[in-house]
Coordinates of C-alpha atoms and ligand atoms in Angstrom, one line a residue:
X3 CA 118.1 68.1 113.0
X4 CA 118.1 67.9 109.3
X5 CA 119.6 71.1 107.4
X6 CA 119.9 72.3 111.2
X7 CA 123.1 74.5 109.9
X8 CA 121.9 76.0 106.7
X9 CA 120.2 78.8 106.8
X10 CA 116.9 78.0 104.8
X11 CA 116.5 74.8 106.1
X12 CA 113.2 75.1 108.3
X13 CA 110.9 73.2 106.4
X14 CA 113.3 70.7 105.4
X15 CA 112.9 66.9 106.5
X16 CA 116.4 65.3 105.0
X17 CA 119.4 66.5 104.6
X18 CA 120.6 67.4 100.7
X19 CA 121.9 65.2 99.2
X20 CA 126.5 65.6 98.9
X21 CA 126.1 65.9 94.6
X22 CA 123.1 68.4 95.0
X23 CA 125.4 70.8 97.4
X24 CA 128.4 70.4 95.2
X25 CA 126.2 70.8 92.0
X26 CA 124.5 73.6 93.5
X27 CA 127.2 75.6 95.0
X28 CA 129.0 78.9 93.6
X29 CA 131.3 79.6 96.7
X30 CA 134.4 77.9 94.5
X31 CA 134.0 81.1 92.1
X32 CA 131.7 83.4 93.8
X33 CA 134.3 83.6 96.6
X34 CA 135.7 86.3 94.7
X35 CA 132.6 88.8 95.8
X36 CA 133.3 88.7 99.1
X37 CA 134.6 92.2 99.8
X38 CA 131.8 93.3 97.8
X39 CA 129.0 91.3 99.7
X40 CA 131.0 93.0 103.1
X41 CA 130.6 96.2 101.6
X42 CA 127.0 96.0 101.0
X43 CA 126.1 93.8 104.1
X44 CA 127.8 96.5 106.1
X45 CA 125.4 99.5 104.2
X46 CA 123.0 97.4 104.7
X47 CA 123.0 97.2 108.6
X48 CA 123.6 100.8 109.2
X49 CA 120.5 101.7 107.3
X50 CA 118.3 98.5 109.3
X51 CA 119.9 100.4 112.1
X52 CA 118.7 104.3 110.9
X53 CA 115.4 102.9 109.8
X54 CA 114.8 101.6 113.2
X55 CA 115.0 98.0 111.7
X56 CA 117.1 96.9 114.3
X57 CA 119.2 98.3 116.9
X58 CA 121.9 100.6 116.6
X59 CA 124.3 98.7 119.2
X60 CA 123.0 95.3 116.6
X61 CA 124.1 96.9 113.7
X62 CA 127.6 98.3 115.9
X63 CA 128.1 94.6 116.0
X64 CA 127.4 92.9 112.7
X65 CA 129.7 96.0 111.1
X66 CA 132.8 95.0 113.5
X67 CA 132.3 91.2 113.0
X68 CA 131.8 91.9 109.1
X69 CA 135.3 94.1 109.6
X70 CA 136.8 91.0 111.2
X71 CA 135.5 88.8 108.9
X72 CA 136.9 90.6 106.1
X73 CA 140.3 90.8 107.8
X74 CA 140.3 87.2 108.1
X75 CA 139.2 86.4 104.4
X76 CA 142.0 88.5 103.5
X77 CA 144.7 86.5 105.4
X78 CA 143.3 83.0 104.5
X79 CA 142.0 81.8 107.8
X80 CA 138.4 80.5 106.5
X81 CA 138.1 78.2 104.2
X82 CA 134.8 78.0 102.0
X83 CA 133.3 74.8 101.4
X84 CA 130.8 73.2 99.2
X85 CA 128.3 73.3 101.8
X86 CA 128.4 77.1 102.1
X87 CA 126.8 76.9 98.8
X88 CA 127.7 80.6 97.7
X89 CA 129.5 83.6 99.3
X90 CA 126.5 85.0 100.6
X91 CA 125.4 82.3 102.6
X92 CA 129.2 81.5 103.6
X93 CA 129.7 85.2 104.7
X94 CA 126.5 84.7 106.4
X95 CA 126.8 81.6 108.2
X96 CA 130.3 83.0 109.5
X97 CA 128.5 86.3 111.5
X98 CA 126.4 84.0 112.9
X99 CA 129.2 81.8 114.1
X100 CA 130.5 84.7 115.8
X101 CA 128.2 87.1 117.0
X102 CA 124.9 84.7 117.3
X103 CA 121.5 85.6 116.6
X104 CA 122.3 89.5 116.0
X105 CA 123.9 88.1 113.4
X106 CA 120.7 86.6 112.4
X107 CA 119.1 90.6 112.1
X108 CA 121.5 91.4 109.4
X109 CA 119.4 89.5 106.5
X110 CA 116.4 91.3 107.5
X111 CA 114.5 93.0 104.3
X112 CA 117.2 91.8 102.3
X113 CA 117.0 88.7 99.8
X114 CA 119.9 86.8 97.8
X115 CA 118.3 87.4 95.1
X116 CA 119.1 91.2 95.4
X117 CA 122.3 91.0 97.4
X118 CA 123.6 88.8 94.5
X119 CA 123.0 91.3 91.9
X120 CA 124.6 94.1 94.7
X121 CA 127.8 92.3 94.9
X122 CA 128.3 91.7 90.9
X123 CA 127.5 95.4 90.4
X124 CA 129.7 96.6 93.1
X125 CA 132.4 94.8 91.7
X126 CA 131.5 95.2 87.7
X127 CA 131.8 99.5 89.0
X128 CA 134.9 98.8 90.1
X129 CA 136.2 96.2 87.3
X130 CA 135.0 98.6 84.4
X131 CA 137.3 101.0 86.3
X132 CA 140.3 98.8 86.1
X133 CA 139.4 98.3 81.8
X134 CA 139.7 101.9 81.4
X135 CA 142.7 102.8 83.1
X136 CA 144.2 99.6 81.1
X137 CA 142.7 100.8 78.0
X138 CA 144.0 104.2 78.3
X139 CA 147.7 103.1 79.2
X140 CA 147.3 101.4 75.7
X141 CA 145.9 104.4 74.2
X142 CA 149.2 106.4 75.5
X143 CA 151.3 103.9 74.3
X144 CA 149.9 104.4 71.2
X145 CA 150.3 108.1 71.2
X146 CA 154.0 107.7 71.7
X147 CA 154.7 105.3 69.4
X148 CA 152.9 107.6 67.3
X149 CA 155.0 110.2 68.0
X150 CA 158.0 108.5 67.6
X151 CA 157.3 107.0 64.2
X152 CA 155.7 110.4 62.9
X153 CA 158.5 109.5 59.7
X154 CA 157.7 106.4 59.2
X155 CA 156.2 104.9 55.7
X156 CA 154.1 101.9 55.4
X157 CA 152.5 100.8 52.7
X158 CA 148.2 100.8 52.9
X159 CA 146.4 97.6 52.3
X160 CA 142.7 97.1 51.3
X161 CA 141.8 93.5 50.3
X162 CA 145.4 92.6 51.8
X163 CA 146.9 94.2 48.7
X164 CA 148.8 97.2 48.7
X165 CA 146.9 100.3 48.2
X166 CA 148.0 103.6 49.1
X167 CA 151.2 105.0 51.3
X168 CA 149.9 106.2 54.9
X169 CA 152.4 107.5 57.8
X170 CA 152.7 104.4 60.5
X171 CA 151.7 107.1 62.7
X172 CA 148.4 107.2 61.2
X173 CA 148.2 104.0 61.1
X174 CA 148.3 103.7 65.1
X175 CA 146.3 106.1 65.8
X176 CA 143.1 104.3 63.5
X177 CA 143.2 101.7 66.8
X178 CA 143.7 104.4 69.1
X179 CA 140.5 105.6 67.7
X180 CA 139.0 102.2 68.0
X181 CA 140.1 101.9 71.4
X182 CA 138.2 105.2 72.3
X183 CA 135.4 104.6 71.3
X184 CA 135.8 101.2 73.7
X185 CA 136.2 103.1 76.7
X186 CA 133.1 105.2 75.1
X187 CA 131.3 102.3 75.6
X188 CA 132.5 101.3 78.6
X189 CA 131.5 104.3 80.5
X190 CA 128.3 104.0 79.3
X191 CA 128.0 100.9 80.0
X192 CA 129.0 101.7 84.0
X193 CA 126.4 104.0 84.2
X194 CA 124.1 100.9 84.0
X195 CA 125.8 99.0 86.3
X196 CA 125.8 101.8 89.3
X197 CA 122.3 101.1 90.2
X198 CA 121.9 100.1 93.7
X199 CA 119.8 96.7 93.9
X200 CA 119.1 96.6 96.7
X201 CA 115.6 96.7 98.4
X202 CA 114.2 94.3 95.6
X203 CA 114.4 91.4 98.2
X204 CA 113.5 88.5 96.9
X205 CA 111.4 90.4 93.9
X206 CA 108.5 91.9 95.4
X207 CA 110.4 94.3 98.3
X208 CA 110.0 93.9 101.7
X209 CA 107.2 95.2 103.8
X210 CA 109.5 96.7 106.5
X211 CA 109.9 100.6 106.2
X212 CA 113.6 100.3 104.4
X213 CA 115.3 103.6 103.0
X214 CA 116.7 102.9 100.1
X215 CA 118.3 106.0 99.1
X216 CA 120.2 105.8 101.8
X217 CA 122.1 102.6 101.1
X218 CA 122.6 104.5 97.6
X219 CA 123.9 106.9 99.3
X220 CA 126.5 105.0 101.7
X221 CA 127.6 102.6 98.7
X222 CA 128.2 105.7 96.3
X223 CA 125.4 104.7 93.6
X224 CA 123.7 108.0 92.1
X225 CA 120.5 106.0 91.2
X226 CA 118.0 102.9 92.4
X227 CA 116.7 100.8 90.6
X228 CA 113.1 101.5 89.5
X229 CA 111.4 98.2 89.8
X230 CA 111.6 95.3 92.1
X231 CA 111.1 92.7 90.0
X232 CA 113.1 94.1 86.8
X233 CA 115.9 94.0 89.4
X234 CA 116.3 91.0 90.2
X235 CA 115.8 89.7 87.0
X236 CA 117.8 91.8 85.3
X237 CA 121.2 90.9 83.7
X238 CA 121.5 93.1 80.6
X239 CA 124.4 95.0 82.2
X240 CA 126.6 91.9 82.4
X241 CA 126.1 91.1 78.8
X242 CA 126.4 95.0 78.0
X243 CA 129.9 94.7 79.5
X244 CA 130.7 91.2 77.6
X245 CA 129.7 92.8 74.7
X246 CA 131.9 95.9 75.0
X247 CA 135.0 93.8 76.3
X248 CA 134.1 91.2 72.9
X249 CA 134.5 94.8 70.7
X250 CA 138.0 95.2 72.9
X251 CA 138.9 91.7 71.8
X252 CA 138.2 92.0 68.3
X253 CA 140.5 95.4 68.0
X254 CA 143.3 93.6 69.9
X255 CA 142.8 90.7 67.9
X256 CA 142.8 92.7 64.4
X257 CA 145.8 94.6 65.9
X258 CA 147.7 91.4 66.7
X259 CA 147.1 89.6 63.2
X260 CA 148.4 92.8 61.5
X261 CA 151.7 92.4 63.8
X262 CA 151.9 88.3 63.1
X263 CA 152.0 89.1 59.2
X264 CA 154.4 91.8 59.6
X265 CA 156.7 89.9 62.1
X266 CA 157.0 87.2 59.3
X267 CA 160.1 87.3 56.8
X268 CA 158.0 88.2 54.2
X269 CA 156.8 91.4 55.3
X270 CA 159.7 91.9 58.0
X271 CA 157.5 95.2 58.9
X272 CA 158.1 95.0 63.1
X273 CA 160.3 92.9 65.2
X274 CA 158.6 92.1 68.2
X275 CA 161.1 92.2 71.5
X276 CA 162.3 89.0 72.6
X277 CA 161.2 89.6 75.8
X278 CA 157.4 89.0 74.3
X279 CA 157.7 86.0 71.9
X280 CA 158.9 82.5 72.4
X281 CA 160.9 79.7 70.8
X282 CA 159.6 76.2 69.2
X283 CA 160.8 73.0 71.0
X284 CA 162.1 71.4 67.6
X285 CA 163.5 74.5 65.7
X286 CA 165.7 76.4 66.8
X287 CA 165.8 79.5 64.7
X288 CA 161.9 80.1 65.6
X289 CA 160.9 83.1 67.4
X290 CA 156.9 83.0 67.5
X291 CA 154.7 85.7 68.0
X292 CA 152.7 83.7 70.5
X293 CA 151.4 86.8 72.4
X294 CA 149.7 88.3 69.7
X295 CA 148.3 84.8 68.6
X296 CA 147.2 83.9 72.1
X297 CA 145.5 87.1 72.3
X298 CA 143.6 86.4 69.0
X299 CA 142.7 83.3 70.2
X300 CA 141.6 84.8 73.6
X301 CA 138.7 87.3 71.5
X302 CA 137.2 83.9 70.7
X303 CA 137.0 83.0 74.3
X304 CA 135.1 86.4 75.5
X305 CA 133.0 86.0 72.3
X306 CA 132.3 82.9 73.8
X307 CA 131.1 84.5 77.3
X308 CA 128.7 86.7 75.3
X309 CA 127.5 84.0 73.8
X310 CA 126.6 82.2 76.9
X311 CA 124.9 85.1 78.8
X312 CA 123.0 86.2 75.8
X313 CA 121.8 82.3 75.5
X314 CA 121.3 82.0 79.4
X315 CA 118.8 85.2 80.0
X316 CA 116.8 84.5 76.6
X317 CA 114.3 81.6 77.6
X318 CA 113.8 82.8 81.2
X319 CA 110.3 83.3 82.7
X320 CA 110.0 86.6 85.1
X321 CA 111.8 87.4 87.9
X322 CA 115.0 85.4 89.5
X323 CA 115.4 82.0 88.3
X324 CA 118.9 79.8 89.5
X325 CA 119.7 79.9 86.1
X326 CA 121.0 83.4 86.6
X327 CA 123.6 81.8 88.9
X328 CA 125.4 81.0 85.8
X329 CA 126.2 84.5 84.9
X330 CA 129.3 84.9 86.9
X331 CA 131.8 82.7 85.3
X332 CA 131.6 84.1 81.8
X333 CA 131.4 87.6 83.3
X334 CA 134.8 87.0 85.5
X335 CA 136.6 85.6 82.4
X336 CA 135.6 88.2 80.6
X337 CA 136.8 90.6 82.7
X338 CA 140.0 88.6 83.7
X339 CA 140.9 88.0 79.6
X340 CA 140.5 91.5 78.9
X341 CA 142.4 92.8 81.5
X342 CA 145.4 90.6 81.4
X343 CA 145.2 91.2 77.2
X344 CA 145.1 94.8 77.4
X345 CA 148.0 94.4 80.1
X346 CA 150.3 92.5 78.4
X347 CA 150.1 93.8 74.7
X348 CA 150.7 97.2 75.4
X349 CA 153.7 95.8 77.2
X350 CA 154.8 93.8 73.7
X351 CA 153.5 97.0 71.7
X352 CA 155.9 98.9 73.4
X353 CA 158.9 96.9 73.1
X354 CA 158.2 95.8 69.3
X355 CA 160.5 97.9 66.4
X356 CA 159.6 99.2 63.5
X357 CA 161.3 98.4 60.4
X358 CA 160.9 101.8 58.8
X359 CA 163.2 100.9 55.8
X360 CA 161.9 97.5 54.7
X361 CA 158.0 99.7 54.8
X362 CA 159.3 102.1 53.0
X363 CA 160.7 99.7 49.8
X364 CA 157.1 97.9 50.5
X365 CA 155.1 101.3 49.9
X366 CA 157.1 102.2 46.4
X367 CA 155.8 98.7 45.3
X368 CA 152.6 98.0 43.9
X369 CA 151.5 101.0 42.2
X370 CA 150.6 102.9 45.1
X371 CA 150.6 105.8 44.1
X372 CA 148.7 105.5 41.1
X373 CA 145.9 106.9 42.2
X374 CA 147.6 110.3 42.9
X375 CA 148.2 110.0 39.1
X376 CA 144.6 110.3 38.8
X377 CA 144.2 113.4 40.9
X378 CA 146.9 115.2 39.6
X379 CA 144.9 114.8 36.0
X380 CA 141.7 115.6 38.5
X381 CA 143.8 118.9 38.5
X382 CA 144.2 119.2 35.3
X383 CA 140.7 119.4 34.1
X384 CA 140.3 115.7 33.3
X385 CA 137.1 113.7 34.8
X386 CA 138.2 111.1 37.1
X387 CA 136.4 108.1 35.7
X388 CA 138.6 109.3 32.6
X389 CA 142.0 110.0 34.4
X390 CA 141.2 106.5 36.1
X391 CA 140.9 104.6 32.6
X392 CA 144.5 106.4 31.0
X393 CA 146.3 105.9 34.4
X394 CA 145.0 102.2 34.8
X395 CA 146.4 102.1 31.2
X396 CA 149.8 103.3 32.7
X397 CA 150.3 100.9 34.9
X398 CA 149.6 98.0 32.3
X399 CA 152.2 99.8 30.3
X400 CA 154.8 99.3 33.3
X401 CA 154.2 96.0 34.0
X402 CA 154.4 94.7 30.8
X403 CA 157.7 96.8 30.2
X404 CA 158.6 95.7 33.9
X405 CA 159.1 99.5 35.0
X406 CA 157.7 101.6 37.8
X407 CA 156.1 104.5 37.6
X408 CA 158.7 106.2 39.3
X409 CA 161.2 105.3 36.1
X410 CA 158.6 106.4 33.3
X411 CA 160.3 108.9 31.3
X412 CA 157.9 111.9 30.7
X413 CA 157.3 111.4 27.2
X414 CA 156.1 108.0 27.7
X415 CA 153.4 109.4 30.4
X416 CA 152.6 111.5 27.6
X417 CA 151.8 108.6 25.5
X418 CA 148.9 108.4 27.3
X419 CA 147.9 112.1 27.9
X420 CA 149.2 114.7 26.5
X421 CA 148.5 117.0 29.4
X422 CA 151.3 115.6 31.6
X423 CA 154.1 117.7 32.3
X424 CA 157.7 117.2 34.2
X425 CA 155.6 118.4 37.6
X426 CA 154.2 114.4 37.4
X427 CA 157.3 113.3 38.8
X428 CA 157.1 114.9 42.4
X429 CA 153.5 114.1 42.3
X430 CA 154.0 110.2 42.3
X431 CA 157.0 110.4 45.4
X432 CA 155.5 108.5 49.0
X433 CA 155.9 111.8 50.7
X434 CA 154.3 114.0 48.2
X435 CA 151.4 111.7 48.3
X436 CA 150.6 111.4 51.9
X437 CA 151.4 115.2 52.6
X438 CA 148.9 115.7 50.2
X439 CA 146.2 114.6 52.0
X440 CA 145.7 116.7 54.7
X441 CA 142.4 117.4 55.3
X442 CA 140.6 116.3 58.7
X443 CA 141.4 112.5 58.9
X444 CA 143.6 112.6 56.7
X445 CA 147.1 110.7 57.0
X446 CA 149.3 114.0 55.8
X447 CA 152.2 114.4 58.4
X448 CA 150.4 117.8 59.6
X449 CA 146.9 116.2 59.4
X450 CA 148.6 113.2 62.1
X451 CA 150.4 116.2 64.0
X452 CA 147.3 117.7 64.5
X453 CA 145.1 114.8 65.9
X454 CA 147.9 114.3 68.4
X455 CA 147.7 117.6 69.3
X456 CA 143.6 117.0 69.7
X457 CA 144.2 114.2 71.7
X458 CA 146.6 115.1 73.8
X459 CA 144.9 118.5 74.6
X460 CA 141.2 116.6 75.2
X461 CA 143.4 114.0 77.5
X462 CA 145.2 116.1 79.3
X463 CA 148.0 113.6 80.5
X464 CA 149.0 111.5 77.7
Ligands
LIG10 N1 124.2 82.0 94.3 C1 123.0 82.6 93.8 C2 123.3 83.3 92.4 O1 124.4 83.4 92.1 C3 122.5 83.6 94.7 C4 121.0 83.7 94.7 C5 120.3 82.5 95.1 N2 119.0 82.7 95.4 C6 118.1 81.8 95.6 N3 117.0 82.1 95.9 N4 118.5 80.5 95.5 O2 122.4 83.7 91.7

């Protein structure tokens, strides 16, 4: 009989064609749902069974052979093929291999098109889970290096110039901040995701007397969804999550370029631990910072999943539509590059040193601390867009007499106001400067202490 084993293939006359099964099936990545499609298969029957649906011994069985079935996934002993066409069907075709036509029950009031969207939200739930706790262990990391560098002067850049003296400390804790609001988004984001699906069938719901909060309640979602055809249609929490994990990206990736330029002998900032950089096949004194570049390169590659869901949901009519079996490779390499990114550089964050003398010479360069020239005249009664005109003026001065600011003797400050007095020394040193910010935010050693203290009071277990 033709189609006789798949499981739609009633009104069928000829078999499908080898190329349309292998063009059509998902089992080679969807395989990865299949504790997920257990779980909810298994929900599924004990509520048939409550409802009445079918009978409780029916359900007893499809819930041991699922067990079984799981068992044996686990341990490799069925293989998936092409023909299964997707996990669902595989899982499926498997139950009925084993129990026979009570096996057949379990699909009852229950479409692919909502058990699709069940699996991928049962396992986004629990993947979202997985990106916080990795997000956090970075955050920690982050806290400690923090901690440990609360000395440490680096030189501020805007424009990739040097700017202004800030602690390292403070420094670390801007992508800690970054970082937070991340797993911000990412919680948000969950409470999207844990919507129970199912019920939607194939988009209309199913005419048999199904009880929907219970399922909820047996697969641990607080809500379900609201409309049957929204549901099955609906993808916005997969590109919610890309989109979050593309923000991730970006922060590693900004973090990572930061730590190339400084690993470089011109800057000479960080040394990044052998361990987590590698060597060039032609010269041997090379020692490349190819985790951070690979993870910069790797943003592009989420940005790139985003990029296809956003372009795969736009153009398509109301409700399911195949096209939506598309979704789940950008969503797993999403999820996959984030996670092994987040893994692997607060490993090589942890093991990189900071080169606290070479930032320090780097911050007393470039002027920067001009500006607190300008404040100290600020305190002295002078308008700023004034005391920014003299000081600008002073630092001419220095370069053409090739002196720094640090060497100007205090009649020459003078030259330029006659306001200055010998106090304009200490107000010019790295320390003075960044101590004397030390309002909320700012990178004074007691403003840094203090956000430390914040965080490590609001996180408990840092
Ligand atoms: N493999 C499909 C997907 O990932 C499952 C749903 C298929 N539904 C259907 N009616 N063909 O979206």
């Amino acid at each position: 009989m033709a189609n006789a084993k798949k499981v739609w293939g009633g009104r069928f006359q000829k078999p499908t064609a080898k190329s349309v099964e292998k063009f059509t099936a998902s089992i080679h990545y969807d395989k990865r749902l299949y504790q997920y499609d257990i779980e909810g298969s298994i929900a599924h029957a004990a509520m048939l069974a409550k409802q009445g649906i079918i009978a409780k011994g029916e359900a007893e069985k499809i819930v041991a052979a699922l067990t079984a079935i799981k068992k044996d996934v686990e341990k490799g002993k069925i293989a998936f093929n092409p023909s299964d066409e997707d996990i669902h069907m595989a899982i499926e075709k498997e139950l009925i291999s084993r129990i026979g036509d009570t096996g057949g029950k379990l699909h009852t009031a229950r479409s692919r098109n909502d058990q699709v969207v069940l699996d991928v939200r049962l396992f986004l739930r629990a993947e979202i889970d997985n990106v916080l706790s990795l997000l956090k262990a970075l955050q920690s990391q982050l806290v400690r290096s923090a901690k440990s560098e609360i000395k440490t002067i680096m030189p501020g850049y805007t424009h990739m110039q040097k700017a202004q003296p800030v602690l390292l400390s403070h420094y670390l804790l801007a992508f800690w901040e970054m970082l937070e609001r991340d797993g911000q988004r990412l919680r948000d984001c969950r409470g999207r995701v844990d919507i129970l699906p199912l019920g939607a069938a194939a988009l209309a719901g199913t005419s048999l007397p199904i009880d929907r909060s219970y399922t909820a309640k047996l697969l641990d979602f607080p809500q379900v969804s609201k409309n049957s055809m929204d549901t099955v249609a609906d993808r916005d929490f997969i590109a919610e999550f890309i989109f979050a994990s593309s923000l991730v990206m970006m922060h590693l990736s900004r973090f990572c370029e930061d730590l190339i330029l400084w690993s470089s002998d011109e800057f000479g900032f960080v040394e990044i631990s052998d361990a987590y950089t590698t060597g060039s096949s032609i010269m041997p004194q090379k020692k490349n910072p190819d985790v951070a570049e690979l993870i910069r390169g790797k943003a592009a590659r989420v940005y790139g999943d985003l990029f296809a869901i956003m372009t795969l949901l736009k153009g398509l009519p109301m409700a399911y539509n195949r096209d939506l079996q598309e979704d789940k490779e950008p969503l797993f390499d999403a999820v996959d590059t984030v996670k092994d990114c987040l893994q692997i550089f607060t490993e090589a964050i942890g093991q990189t040193k900071f080169n606290a003398a070479r930032m320090y010479a780097a911050a007393q360069g470039g002027f920067s601390t001009a500006t607190d020239v300008a404040e100290y005249l600020v305190r002295k009664g002078v308008p700023f867009r004034e005391s920014h005109e003299i000081v600008g003026k002073i630092v001419a001065y220095c370069i053409k007499n090739k002196k720094t600011m640090d060497e100007l003797l205090l009649i020459e400050y003078q030259k330029f106001y006659k306001g200055f007095t010998a106090d304009i020394k200490e107000s010019i040193k790295l320390e003075k400067a960044i101590n004397s910010r030390s309002h909320k935010g700012g990178t004074a050693t007691a403003a840094v202490l203090e956000r430390i203290r914040e965080i490590e009071k609001n996180s408990g277990n840092i």
